[in-house]
Each structure stands twice: as C-alpha cells, then as structure tokens.
mmCIF file of C-alpha atoms and ligand atoms in Angstrom:
data_model
loop_
_atom_site.group_PDB
_atom_site.id
_atom_site.type_symbol
_atom_site.label_atom_id
_atom_site.label_comp_id
_atom_site.label_asym_id
_atom_site.label_seq_id
_atom_site.Cartn_x
_atom_site.Cartn_y
_atom_site.Cartn_z
ATOM 1 C CA MET A 11 -4.098 10.759 66.519
ATOM 2 C CA ASP A 12 -2.990 7.298 65.378
ATOM 3 C CA LEU A 13 -3.224 5.103 68.438
ATOM 4 C CA THR A 14 -2.376 1.787 66.800
ATOM 5 C CA PRO A 15 0.508 0.017 68.577
ATOM 6 C CA ARG A 16 3.192 -1.170 66.172
ATOM 7 C CA PRO A 17 6.498 -3.005 66.631
ATOM 8 C CA GLU A 18 8.483 0.226 66.126
ATOM 9 C CA HIS A 19 6.955 1.558 69.354
ATOM 10 C CA ARG A 20 8.890 -1.164 71.201
ATOM 11 C CA PHE A 21 6.062 -2.083 73.556
ATOM 12 C CA SER A 22 6.802 -5.151 75.626
ATOM 13 C CA PHE A 23 5.045 -6.975 78.435
ATOM 14 C CA GLY A 24 6.150 -9.035 81.390
ATOM 15 C CA LEU A 25 4.406 -12.350 80.738
ATOM 16 C CA TRP A 26 4.025 -12.946 84.488
ATOM 17 C CA GLY A 27 1.881 -9.808 84.727
ATOM 18 C CA VAL A 28 -0.378 -10.441 81.739
ATOM 19 C CA ALA A 29 -0.856 -14.082 82.732
ATOM 20 C CA HIS A 30 -1.345 -13.232 86.398
ATOM 21 C CA PRO A 31 -4.394 -15.145 87.679
ATOM 22 C CA GLY A 32 -5.256 -12.435 90.212
ATOM 23 C CA HIS A 33 -4.123 -13.977 93.494
ATOM 24 C CA ASP A 34 -3.083 -11.637 96.312
ATOM 25 C CA PRO A 35 -2.048 -12.125 99.970
ATOM 26 C CA PHE A 36 -5.738 -12.375 100.915
ATOM 27 C CA GLY A 37 -7.243 -14.421 98.115
ATOM 28 C CA VAL A 38 -6.639 -17.027 95.482
ATOM 29 C CA GLY A 39 -6.633 -16.427 91.736
ATOM 30 C CA THR A 40 -9.811 -15.218 90.060
ATOM 31 C CA ARG A 41 -8.881 -16.248 86.499
ATOM 32 C CA ALA A 42 -7.451 -19.428 85.048
ATOM 33 C CA PRO A 43 -3.682 -19.073 84.577
ATOM 34 C CA LEU A 44 -2.908 -18.112 80.981
ATOM 35 C CA ASP A 45 -0.649 -20.231 78.847
ATOM 36 C CA LEU A 46 2.465 -18.129 78.128
ATOM 37 C CA ALA A 47 2.697 -19.201 74.491
ATOM 38 C CA GLU A 48 -0.941 -18.195 73.978
ATOM 39 C CA ALA A 49 -0.365 -14.889 75.812
ATOM 40 C CA THR A 50 2.648 -14.202 73.593
ATOM 41 C CA ARG A 51 0.586 -14.788 70.440
ATOM 42 C CA ARG A 52 -2.220 -12.530 71.652
ATOM 43 C CA LEU A 53 0.196 -9.753 72.592
ATOM 44 C CA GLY A 54 1.797 -9.961 69.158
ATOM 45 C CA ASP A 55 -1.663 -9.634 67.563
ATOM 46 C CA LEU A 56 -2.289 -6.511 69.621
ATOM 47 C CA GLY A 57 0.902 -4.866 68.321
ATOM 48 C CA ALA A 58 3.397 -5.638 71.078
ATOM 49 C CA TRP A 59 7.032 -5.916 70.028
ATOM 50 C CA GLY A 60 8.465 -7.903 72.919
ATOM 51 C CA VAL A 61 7.810 -10.096 75.923
ATOM 52 C CA GLY A 62 9.870 -10.918 78.986
ATOM 53 C CA PHE A 63 10.002 -13.805 81.435
ATOM 54 C CA HIS A 64 11.522 -15.172 84.640
ATOM 55 C CA ASP A 65 13.117 -18.617 84.433
ATOM 56 C CA ASP A 66 10.405 -20.016 86.735
ATOM 57 C CA ASP A 67 7.618 -18.599 84.532
ATOM 58 C CA VAL A 68 8.709 -20.937 81.751
ATOM 59 C CA PHE A 69 9.800 -24.078 83.672
ATOM 60 C CA PRO A 70 9.908 -25.041 87.367
ATOM 61 C CA PRO A 71 13.288 -24.685 89.143
ATOM 62 C CA ASP A 72 13.626 -28.486 89.415
ATOM 63 C CA ALA A 73 12.828 -29.189 85.732
ATOM 64 C CA SER A 74 15.060 -31.690 83.953
ATOM 65 C CA ALA A 75 17.146 -30.571 80.976
ATOM 66 C CA ASP A 76 14.576 -32.138 78.613
ATOM 67 C CA GLU A 77 11.642 -30.466 80.331
ATOM 68 C CA ARG A 78 13.419 -27.111 80.162
ATOM 69 C CA ARG A 79 14.149 -27.586 76.475
ATOM 70 C CA ALA A 80 10.540 -28.500 75.674
ATOM 71 C CA ALA A 81 9.150 -25.507 77.562
ATOM 72 C CA VAL A 82 11.632 -23.087 76.018
ATOM 73 C CA ASP A 83 11.030 -24.433 72.513
ATOM 74 C CA LYS A 84 7.270 -24.043 72.904
ATOM 75 C CA LEU A 85 7.634 -20.408 73.951
ATOM 76 C CA CYS A 86 10.145 -19.728 71.166
ATOM 77 C CA ARG A 87 7.779 -21.129 68.547
ATOM 78 C CA ALA A 88 4.974 -18.889 69.818
ATOM 79 C CA ALA A 89 7.247 -15.828 69.800
ATOM 80 C CA GLU A 90 8.401 -16.589 66.277
ATOM 81 C CA GLN A 91 4.825 -17.062 65.023
ATOM 82 C CA ALA A 92 3.767 -13.858 66.729
ATOM 83 C CA GLY A 93 6.765 -11.928 65.399
ATOM 84 C CA VAL A 94 7.576 -10.967 68.984
ATOM 85 C CA THR A 95 11.097 -10.657 70.405
ATOM 86 C CA PHE A 96 12.319 -11.579 73.899
ATOM 87 C CA SER A 97 13.080 -8.084 75.114
ATOM 88 C CA MET A 98 14.085 -9.005 78.664
ATOM 89 C CA ALA A 99 14.690 -11.957 80.932
ATOM 90 C CA THR A 100 15.254 -12.283 84.655
ATOM 91 C CA THR A 101 15.855 -14.788 87.425
ATOM 92 C CA ASN A 102 13.221 -15.664 89.975
ATOM 93 C CA LEU A 103 15.194 -15.327 93.205
ATOM 94 C CA PHE A 104 12.197 -14.805 95.465
ATOM 95 C CA THR A 105 9.469 -17.494 95.198
ATOM 96 C CA HIS A 106 11.151 -20.655 96.469
ATOM 97 C CA PRO A 107 11.544 -20.863 100.280
ATOM 98 C CA VAL A 108 15.321 -21.270 99.800
ATOM 99 C CA PHE A 109 15.347 -17.492 99.200
ATOM 100 C CA LYS A 110 13.364 -16.571 102.323
ATOM 101 C CA ASP A 111 16.458 -14.901 103.852
ATOM 102 C CA GLY A 112 17.585 -13.355 100.551
ATOM 103 C CA ALA A 113 19.443 -14.553 97.469
ATOM 104 C CA PHE A 114 22.679 -12.622 96.801
ATOM 105 C CA THR A 115 22.403 -11.197 100.324
ATOM 106 C CA ALA A 116 21.254 -14.351 102.136
ATOM 107 C CA ASN A 117 23.301 -14.980 105.258
ATOM 108 C CA ASP A 118 24.016 -18.584 104.222
ATOM 109 C CA PRO A 119 26.842 -18.694 101.635
ATOM 110 C CA ASP A 120 25.404 -21.886 100.125
ATOM 111 C CA VAL A 121 22.136 -20.084 99.392
ATOM 112 C CA ARG A 122 24.126 -17.244 97.810
ATOM 113 C CA ARG A 123 26.026 -19.697 95.612
ATOM 114 C CA TYR A 124 22.782 -21.406 94.564
ATOM 115 C CA ALA A 125 21.314 -17.993 93.677
ATOM 116 C CA LEU A 126 24.341 -17.221 91.514
ATOM 117 C CA ALA A 127 24.121 -20.616 89.805
ATOM 118 C CA LYS A 128 20.416 -20.084 89.044
ATOM 119 C CA ALA A 129 21.208 -16.689 87.557
ATOM 120 C CA LEU A 130 24.141 -18.058 85.512
ATOM 121 C CA ARG A 131 21.935 -20.768 83.993
ATOM 122 C CA ASN A 132 19.229 -18.336 83.017
ATOM 123 C CA ILE A 133 21.781 -15.862 81.646
ATOM 124 C CA ASP A 134 22.922 -18.691 79.369
ATOM 125 C CA LEU A 135 19.339 -19.190 78.201
ATOM 126 C CA ALA A 136 18.917 -15.444 77.696
ATOM 127 C CA GLY A 137 22.182 -15.413 75.738
ATOM 128 C CA GLU A 138 20.895 -18.220 73.537
ATOM 129 C CA LEU A 139 17.675 -16.288 72.860
ATOM 130 C CA GLY A 140 19.552 -13.079 72.073
ATOM 131 C CA VAL A 141 18.045 -11.186 75.016
ATOM 132 C CA ARG A 142 19.628 -7.747 75.350
ATOM 133 C CA ASN A 143 18.293 -6.718 78.779
ATOM 134 C CA TYR A 144 18.783 -8.891 81.830
ATOM 135 C CA ILE A 145 16.873 -7.596 84.858
ATOM 136 C CA PHE A 146 17.659 -7.997 88.542
ATOM 137 C CA TRP A 147 14.905 -7.235 91.004
ATOM 138 C CA GLY A 148 16.081 -8.078 94.521
ATOM 139 C CA GLY A 149 12.732 -9.229 95.833
ATOM 140 C CA ARG A 150 14.055 -10.937 98.952
ATOM 141 C CA GLU A 151 17.233 -8.864 99.315
ATOM 142 C CA GLY A 152 16.203 -7.228 102.556
ATOM 143 C CA VAL A 153 15.386 -7.828 106.188
ATOM 144 C CA GLU A 154 12.799 -7.363 108.917
ATOM 145 C CA ALA A 155 14.987 -7.748 112.042
ATOM 146 C CA PRO A 156 17.717 -5.118 111.545
ATOM 147 C CA ALA A 157 20.217 -6.944 113.751
ATOM 148 C CA ALA A 158 20.191 -9.975 111.455
ATOM 149 C CA LYS A 159 22.129 -8.274 108.657
ATOM 150 C CA ASP A 160 24.680 -5.484 108.643
ATOM 151 C CA PRO A 161 23.547 -3.529 105.575
ATOM 152 C CA ARG A 162 27.194 -2.826 104.695
ATOM 153 C CA ASP A 163 27.930 -6.556 104.518
ATOM 154 C CA ALA A 164 24.784 -7.045 102.463
ATOM 155 C CA LEU A 165 25.906 -4.370 100.010
ATOM 156 C CA ASP A 166 29.335 -6.051 99.752
ATOM 157 C CA ARG A 167 27.681 -9.352 98.868
ATOM 158 C CA TYR A 168 25.275 -7.650 96.440
ATOM 159 C CA ARG A 169 28.185 -5.963 94.690
ATOM 160 C CA GLU A 170 30.164 -9.200 94.594
ATOM 161 C CA ALA A 171 27.219 -11.008 92.961
ATOM 162 C CA ILE A 172 26.486 -8.386 90.298
ATOM 163 C CA ASP A 173 30.180 -7.975 89.434
ATOM 164 C CA PHE A 174 30.592 -11.748 89.198
ATOM 165 C CA LEU A 175 27.570 -12.179 86.913
ATOM 166 C CA ALA A 176 28.532 -9.195 84.757
ATOM 167 C CA GLY A 177 32.008 -10.729 84.486
ATOM 168 C CA TYR A 178 30.376 -13.920 83.188
ATOM 169 C CA VAL A 179 28.413 -12.001 80.540
ATOM 170 C CA LYS A 180 31.639 -10.395 79.311
ATOM 171 C CA ASP A 181 33.510 -13.696 79.466
ATOM 172 C CA ARG A 182 30.833 -15.410 77.344
ATOM 173 C CA GLY A 183 30.639 -12.453 74.974
ATOM 174 C CA TYR A 184 26.862 -12.092 75.278
ATOM 175 C CA PRO A 185 25.641 -8.743 73.895
ATOM 176 C CA MET A 186 23.700 -8.284 77.120
ATOM 177 C CA ARG A 187 23.337 -5.554 79.715
ATOM 178 C CA PHE A 188 22.034 -5.715 83.267
ATOM 179 C CA ALA A 189 19.302 -3.421 84.559
ATOM 180 C CA LEU A 190 18.868 -3.365 88.345
ATOM 181 C CA GLU A 191 15.361 -2.681 89.627
ATOM 182 C CA PRO A 192 14.949 -0.905 92.964
ATOM 183 C CA LYS A 193 11.935 -1.232 95.261
ATOM 184 C CA PRO A 194 11.663 0.179 98.793
ATOM 185 C CA ASN A 195 9.881 -2.731 100.492
ATOM 186 C CA GLU A 196 7.504 -5.644 99.835
ATOM 187 C CA PRO A 197 7.895 -8.505 100.219
ATOM 188 C CA ARG A 198 10.665 -7.573 102.719
ATOM 189 C CA GLY A 199 10.158 -5.051 105.516
ATOM 190 C CA ASP A 200 13.145 -3.111 104.174
ATOM 191 C CA THR A 201 14.780 -3.846 100.853
ATOM 192 C CA PHE A 202 18.436 -3.046 100.129
ATOM 193 C CA LEU A 203 18.879 -0.519 97.293
ATOM 194 C CA PRO A 204 15.368 0.903 97.725
ATOM 195 C CA THR A 205 15.228 3.665 95.093
ATOM 196 C CA VAL A 206 16.711 4.659 91.743
ATOM 197 C CA GLY A 207 19.046 7.063 93.518
ATOM 198 C CA HIS A 208 20.422 4.356 95.806
ATOM 199 C CA MET A 209 20.838 2.056 92.824
ATOM 200 C CA LEU A 210 22.753 4.613 90.755
ATOM 201 C CA ALA A 211 25.169 5.202 93.626
ATOM 202 C CA PHE A 212 25.649 1.434 94.011
ATOM 203 C CA ILE A 213 26.330 0.929 90.289
ATOM 204 C CA ASP A 214 29.092 3.531 90.514
ATOM 205 C CA THR A 215 30.970 1.208 92.887
ATOM 206 C CA LEU A 216 30.977 -1.821 90.532
ATOM 207 C CA ASP A 217 34.059 -3.065 88.672
ATOM 208 C CA ASN A 218 31.881 -4.170 85.740
ATOM 209 C CA GLY A 219 29.488 -1.228 86.020
ATOM 210 C CA ASP A 220 29.869 -0.340 82.346
ATOM 211 C CA ILE A 221 27.256 -2.973 81.447
ATOM 212 C CA VAL A 222 25.026 -2.282 84.445
ATOM 213 C CA GLY A 223 22.201 0.278 84.525
ATOM 214 C CA VAL A 224 18.831 0.716 86.197
ATOM 215 C CA ASN A 225 15.299 -0.512 85.570
ATOM 216 C CA PRO A 226 13.078 2.054 87.307
ATOM 217 C CA GLU A 227 9.463 1.047 87.950
ATOM 218 C CA VAL A 228 6.662 3.592 88.314
ATOM 219 C CA ALA A 229 5.015 1.755 91.214
ATOM 220 C CA HIS A 230 8.219 1.326 93.180
ATOM 221 C CA GLU A 231 9.285 4.987 93.229
ATOM 222 C CA LEU A 232 5.723 6.014 94.093
ATOM 223 C CA MET A 233 5.616 3.543 96.983
ATOM 224 C CA ALA A 234 8.412 5.694 98.420
ATOM 225 C CA GLY A 235 6.439 8.858 97.649
ATOM 226 C CA LEU A 236 8.961 9.983 95.025
ATOM 227 C CA SER A 237 8.552 11.476 91.563
ATOM 228 C CA PHE A 238 9.014 8.801 88.913
ATOM 229 C CA TYR A 239 9.679 11.479 86.317
ATOM 230 C CA HIS A 240 12.651 12.777 88.295
ATOM 231 C CA ALA A 241 13.963 9.243 88.913
ATOM 232 C CA VAL A 242 13.922 8.449 85.204
ATOM 233 C CA ALA A 243 15.474 11.817 84.403
ATOM 234 C CA GLN A 244 18.388 11.206 86.747
ATOM 235 C CA ALA A 245 18.921 7.719 85.319
ATOM 236 C CA LEU A 246 19.033 9.209 81.816
ATOM 237 C CA TRP A 247 21.343 11.975 82.991
ATOM 238 C CA ALA A 248 23.700 9.330 84.359
ATOM 239 C CA GLY A 249 23.547 7.386 81.073
ATOM 240 C CA LYS A 250 22.075 4.468 83.002
ATOM 241 C CA LEU A 251 18.476 4.095 81.839
ATOM 242 C CA PHE A 252 18.809 0.598 80.368
ATOM 243 C CA HIS A 253 15.193 -0.536 80.813
ATOM 244 C CA ILE A 254 11.945 0.748 82.324
ATOM 245 C CA ASP A 255 8.985 -0.917 84.067
ATOM 246 C CA LEU A 256 5.859 1.049 83.221
ATOM 247 C CA ASN A 257 2.695 0.674 85.298
ATOM 248 C CA ALA A 258 0.714 2.854 87.712
ATOM 249 C CA GLN A 259 0.390 3.219 91.451
ATOM 250 C CA LYS A 260 -1.516 5.191 94.065
ATOM 251 C CA PRO A 261 1.353 6.749 96.050
ATOM 252 C CA THR A 262 2.759 5.281 99.287
ATOM 253 C CA ARG A 263 0.775 2.039 99.238
ATOM 254 C CA TYR A 264 1.543 -1.619 98.553
ATOM 255 C CA ASP A 265 2.877 -2.430 95.079
ATOM 256 C CA GLN A 266 -0.213 -2.126 92.892
ATOM 257 C CA ASP A 267 1.232 -2.715 89.381
ATOM 258 C CA LEU A 268 -1.811 -1.061 87.794
ATOM 259 C CA ARG A 269 -2.433 -0.538 84.081
ATOM 260 C CA PHE A 270 0.037 2.019 82.708
ATOM 261 C CA GLY A 271 -1.217 5.587 82.994
ATOM 262 C CA SER A 272 -4.281 4.726 85.068
ATOM 263 C CA GLU A 273 -3.038 6.869 87.984
ATOM 264 C CA GLY A 274 -0.789 9.913 88.293
ATOM 265 C CA ILE A 275 -1.551 11.402 84.903
ATOM 266 C CA LYS A 276 0.730 14.446 85.088
ATOM 267 C CA ASP A 277 3.840 12.589 86.323
ATOM 268 C CA THR A 278 3.211 9.900 83.714
ATOM 269 C CA PHE A 279 2.839 12.439 80.925
ATOM 270 C CA PHE A 280 6.164 14.080 81.772
ATOM 271 C CA THR A 281 7.809 10.656 81.921
ATOM 272 C CA VAL A 282 6.563 9.733 78.445
ATOM 273 C CA MET A 283 7.566 13.130 77.057
ATOM 274 C CA LEU A 284 11.026 12.648 78.558
ATOM 275 C CA LEU A 285 11.413 9.153 77.099
ATOM 276 C CA GLU A 286 10.251 10.302 73.675
ATOM 277 C CA ARG A 287 12.585 13.295 73.608
ATOM 278 C CA SER A 288 15.614 11.671 75.186
ATOM 279 C CA GLY A 289 16.553 9.259 72.424
ATOM 280 C CA TYR A 290 15.913 6.324 74.786
ATOM 281 C CA ASP A 291 15.585 3.383 72.397
ATOM 282 C CA GLY A 292 15.007 0.555 74.885
ATOM 283 C CA PRO A 293 11.775 -1.312 75.484
ATOM 284 C CA ARG A 294 8.650 0.477 76.686
ATOM 285 C CA HIS A 295 8.015 -2.397 79.026
ATOM 286 C CA PHE A 296 4.773 -2.894 80.928
ATOM 287 C CA ASP A 297 5.277 -4.653 84.247
ATOM 288 C CA ALA A 298 1.642 -4.473 85.241
ATOM 289 C CA ARG A 299 -1.296 -6.771 85.763
ATOM 290 C CA PRO A 300 -5.028 -6.624 85.098
ATOM 291 C CA TYR A 301 -7.393 -5.772 87.927
ATOM 292 C CA ARG A 302 -8.339 -8.832 89.937
ATOM 293 C CA VAL A 303 -12.008 -8.315 88.979
ATOM 294 C CA GLU A 304 -11.337 -8.923 85.284
ATOM 295 C CA ASP A 305 -12.397 -11.973 83.314
ATOM 296 C CA PRO A 306 -10.188 -13.223 80.437
ATOM 297 C CA ASP A 307 -11.489 -10.530 78.038
ATOM 298 C CA GLY A 308 -10.490 -7.873 80.536
ATOM 299 C CA VAL A 309 -6.886 -9.057 80.294
ATOM 300 C CA TRP A 310 -6.678 -7.965 76.652
ATOM 301 C CA GLU A 311 -8.512 -4.730 77.397
ATOM 302 C CA PHE A 312 -5.783 -4.117 79.967
ATOM 303 C CA ALA A 313 -2.961 -4.851 77.497
ATOM 304 C CA ARG A 314 -4.502 -2.617 74.834
ATOM 305 C CA GLY A 315 -4.971 0.116 77.432
ATOM 306 C CA CYS A 316 -1.304 0.175 78.463
ATOM 307 C CA MET A 317 -0.166 0.779 74.882
ATOM 308 C CA ARG A 318 -3.012 3.133 73.984
ATOM 309 C CA THR A 319 -2.333 5.403 76.952
ATOM 310 C CA TYR A 320 1.380 5.529 76.137
ATOM 311 C CA LEU A 321 0.558 6.587 72.566
ATOM 312 C CA ILE A 322 -1.906 9.225 73.783
ATOM 313 C CA PHE A 323 0.798 10.711 76.010
ATOM 314 C CA ALA A 324 3.338 10.567 73.185
ATOM 315 C CA ALA A 325 0.905 12.492 70.956
ATOM 316 C CA LYS A 326 0.270 14.989 73.776
ATOM 317 C CA ALA A 327 4.034 15.440 74.088
ATOM 318 C CA GLN A 328 4.166 16.480 70.431
ATOM 319 C CA ALA A 329 1.261 18.847 70.973
ATOM 320 C CA PHE A 330 3.070 20.286 74.008
ATOM 321 C CA ALA A 331 6.151 21.027 71.898
ATOM 322 C CA ALA A 332 4.076 22.660 69.135
ATOM 323 C CA ASP A 333 1.889 24.818 71.387
ATOM 324 C CA HIS A 334 2.752 28.532 71.136
ATOM 325 C CA ASP A 335 1.110 29.463 74.423
ATOM 326 C CA ILE A 336 3.116 26.777 76.171
ATOM 327 C CA SER A 337 6.356 27.967 74.515
ATOM 328 C CA ALA A 338 5.689 31.484 75.740
ATOM 329 C CA ALA A 339 4.883 30.193 79.221
ATOM 330 C CA LEU A 340 8.111 28.176 79.270
ATOM 331 C CA ASP A 341 10.024 31.360 78.416
ATOM 332 C CA ALA A 342 8.186 33.293 81.113
ATOM 333 C CA ALA A 343 9.085 30.582 83.610
ATOM 334 C CA GLY A 344 12.735 30.831 82.549
ATOM 335 C CA ALA A 345 12.858 27.126 81.687
ATOM 336 C CA PRO A 346 15.372 27.584 78.829
ATOM 337 C CA GLN A 347 17.601 29.690 81.123
ATOM 338 C CA LEU A 348 18.330 26.660 83.285
ATOM 339 C CA ALA A 349 20.157 25.097 80.353
ATOM 340 C CA VAL A 350 22.658 27.985 80.290
ATOM 341 C CA PRO A 351 25.844 27.362 82.354
ATOM 342 C CA THR A 352 26.159 29.565 85.443
ATOM 343 C CA VAL A 353 29.914 30.167 85.645
ATOM 344 C CA GLY A 354 31.538 27.280 83.831
ATOM 345 C CA ALA A 355 34.436 25.278 85.267
ATOM 346 C CA TYR A 356 36.358 26.642 88.241
ATOM 347 C CA ASP A 357 38.644 29.542 87.504
ATOM 348 C CA HIS A 358 40.420 31.593 90.150
ATOM 349 C CA ALA A 359 39.922 35.001 88.486
ATOM 350 C CA GLU A 360 36.251 34.230 87.822
ATOM 351 C CA ALA A 361 35.722 33.174 91.437
ATOM 352 C CA THR A 362 37.217 36.461 92.639
ATOM 353 C CA ARG A 363 35.101 38.532 90.241
ATOM 354 C CA LEU A 364 31.994 36.613 91.233
ATOM 355 C CA ARG A 365 32.673 36.971 94.951
ATOM 356 C CA ASP A 366 33.348 40.707 94.811
ATOM 357 C CA ALA A 367 30.628 41.832 92.375
ATOM 358 C CA GLU A 368 27.577 43.857 93.459
ATOM 359 C CA TYR A 369 24.219 42.039 93.653
ATOM 360 C CA ASP A 370 20.680 43.239 94.250
ATOM 361 C CA PRO A 371 18.834 40.272 95.796
ATOM 362 C CA ASP A 372 15.653 42.323 96.299
ATOM 363 C CA GLN A 373 15.543 43.166 92.643
ATOM 364 C CA LEU A 374 16.272 39.512 91.732
ATOM 365 C CA ALA A 375 13.527 38.380 94.101
ATOM 366 C CA SER A 376 10.948 40.609 92.458
ATOM 367 C CA ARG A 377 10.657 38.407 89.393
ATOM 368 C CA GLY A 378 7.630 36.131 88.985
ATOM 369 C CA TYR A 379 8.065 32.779 87.299
ATOM 370 C CA ALA A 380 4.548 32.331 85.918
ATOM 371 C CA ASN A 381 4.471 28.661 86.909
ATOM 372 C CA GLU A 382 0.723 28.781 87.548
ATOM 373 C CA ARG A 383 0.008 29.645 83.924
ATOM 374 C CA LEU A 384 2.490 27.083 82.635
ATOM 375 C CA ASP A 385 1.038 24.306 84.735
ATOM 376 C CA GLN A 386 -2.555 25.238 83.897
ATOM 377 C CA LEU A 387 -1.724 25.139 80.193
ATOM 378 C CA THR A 388 -0.309 21.647 80.774
ATOM 379 C CA ILE A 389 -3.539 20.610 82.494
ATOM 380 C CA ASP A 390 -5.626 22.159 79.679
ATOM 381 C CA LEU A 391 -3.620 20.183 77.140
ATOM 382 C CA LEU A 392 -3.907 16.909 79.040
ATOM 383 C CA LEU A 393 -7.626 17.305 79.668
ATOM 384 C CA GLY A 394 -8.279 18.431 76.107
ATOM 385 C CA ALA A 395 -9.857 21.730 77.144
HETATM 386 C C1 GCO B 15 7.642 -6.692 91.592
HETATM 387 C C2 GCO B 15 8.667 -6.462 90.524
HETATM 388 C C3 GCO B 15 8.814 -7.606 89.585
HETATM 389 C C4 GCO B 15 10.017 -7.507 88.707
HETATM 390 C C5 GCO B 15 10.228 -8.774 87.993
HETATM 391 C C6 GCO B 15 11.215 -8.740 86.880
HETATM 392 O O1 GCO B 15 7.423 -5.761 92.317
HETATM 393 O O2 GCO B 15 7.077 -7.779 91.705
HETATM 394 O O3 GCO B 15 8.311 -5.310 89.840
HETATM 395 O O4 GCO B 15 7.654 -7.712 88.801
HETATM 396 O O5 GCO B 15 9.924 -6.448 87.813
HETATM 397 O O6 GCO B 15 10.602 -9.738 88.920
HETATM 398 O O7 GCO B 15 12.327 -8.099 87.171
HETATM 399 MN MN1 MN B 16 6.012 -3.739 90.976
HETATM 400 MN MN1 MN B 17 9.016 -4.532 87.977
#
C-alpha cells in the first residue's frame, strides 16, 4: 500500500483550519497563529496539491489596496515555491459584526449590498489567481427569532445574490464555478439551506445554476444526523458535486471539524469509494483543524493523517472491488439488480400489462438479502481481519 500523498491525488487544505490557533467559544488559542505562507510551504512539502483561503485570512477587510497587494503577493510566492495551487477561495461573510444579522439575507439592504461588494472583490482576486472553485458558506444566513425573517423572503434574497454573483463570473469570463456549502446551524440557531438536499433544490431555482453546485461537508451533514455518503451520492447523481469538505464529526453535536476519517469509519469508507469510482476530479479538500491539545508538531501530524487516511480508504476501495467473497455477497444481496430499469418510461400498454398481471407477494417476500454477510465482509476488510 503506497500511502505517499502526491499532487495527482488533489489533496487540498483550508488554510484557516491548518493555521487555526485552537480557540473555541470557551477558551483562547492554545498555539501561536501560523503564518499562511509558511503553512502553504509545509503543506506542499507533505504532498498537498492545493490550498484555499477566505479574503480575511489573507488581509483584513479594511486593508488598503497596497496592503492587499503585499499580502496576496507573499502568499502567491509561497504557493509558487511550494508548487501548490489555489484550489478554492471564499468570502468571509460571518466574522465582522456587520454580518451579525446575515450577509445576503441580512434584513438591511445596505448590509446585503456590502456583502455582495465584498464577494465581488474577492471573486476578482480569485479570478486573477486562476481559482476554479469559489465557495459560499452562509455562516450568518439564518436566524434565532423566527418572526424576524420570513424564510421565503430570505430565500429570495439568497437566490438574488447567488444569481447576481454568478452573472458577474460569466460577464468577466472567469473559468470559475460556485459551490454552495450547507450547514444546519452554528453559529445561527437555524441556518437557511441546512443540508445538501435543501441546497440542491435551491440550485434548481437559479437562473445561472449551470455554474453552481454544492460543497458538502462531512461534519455538517452529520450534525443533522444524516448520512454523508448518501448526501455526496445525491450531489453526484445531480451532476452537482463541484467541491467537497472532508473532515470528521461525532454525529448530532457542534461542528467539530476533526481530522478526516477519525470518526465514522464505515460512512467515510463508502464516501471515499464513491469519490474514487465516480470520476469526480475536483479537490479532495480538508476543511478540518488539529485538536486543541496539539502543539505545532501536532499540526503536521494532523495534516499527514488526513491524507494518509484518505489513501488507506482508497486502497481499501480497490481491495473491496477485487474481493471475490464480497462480489458474491453483493450478488446475493441483489445489489447489481438495482441498476436494472424496472419498467422503463411510461407506456400505456405496459402499464395495463403491469397492472393486470399475477403476483405472488408471499413468494417474493421469502427471499433473504444476505446483508449481514455483506456488511460483515465490509467490516472484516476495513479492520484487516
Ligand atoms: C464552518 C465551515 C467553514 C467553511 C469555510 C469556507 O463550519 O466553519 O465549514 O469552514 O467551509 O468558510 O467555505
Ligand atoms: Mn465545519
Ligand atoms: Mn466547510
């Protein structure tokens, strides 16, 4: 098993996660903040292919044009030296108090216009850097007091904003796509567009939806108690998996952003197998952060671990496909039968035949599906028994 990360694996990291000093709502940072240029170099040394950033990670929102330029140039030099690409960029529309009531869905139209302007400026920077994936996570797009926002109005404003910004990308001719990232709550009591399913339905309503897809995150679906594997599968099925935020999460808790693969081994394995088989060629992006107890060395242990675990699962996926016992168990479970169409497109004669035919439900019910054996073989494979 070759577990060496290489650029062709398309591993990328959110710089804000790697450089995270470990603060949480109850305590201050436990590590010195990492310089992003230095973090980029180290990630490149470890075999990462890309890094991603928010505008505010690189320069403060009130930076002058010269200060912005200097900060961007410094990061670009580090990325070039490290041979690392900018795989994604995004707008911070959640930290500054101006966004306390939301950004694209803030009640104050002036706040909404400022949010759009901030996004437009950073889209220009992303365009300049050749960034393909522009992410939107609506951190503050939500509410605590339900009466304060009619969710239908909020969705109108959300749609208006995404359509407007996607129109700008087309107008400027940037080879860029948007990936919208759902999350059910935190920091808001309720967030609009809480899951991948909600997001896919929303994207369907956009005028410029052709360049808009989803950015599912492991932790966020699990906060809602959902299967990440199924969320990613539906996004792929809809042709809308444009990006993915890989990390780990103990289900139904606060957003933990743990090292990829450190929790939920079976769901994670099926997700990796799906990605590897699906032809998905986007970034394998880690939006995760080291445990708060780590010292600076632990940060690199964390980064290595994310990539190593992905490669272990990818190798296990190959072993799964090559395993004769598993193939037989898949047949016994009828898994290949699900890929066979049931009746095809509607046809009047076929509907009549189908309706009037004789069936024996008791006989059909007598079949076993051998799922216990199939699942145990999966567990054996994953545990190396
Ligand atoms: C979170 C989110 C963010 C976003 C990031 C880039 O829960 O904090 O996952 O980390 O992914 O803002 O889009
Ligand atoms: Mn998260
Ligand atoms: Mn994320």
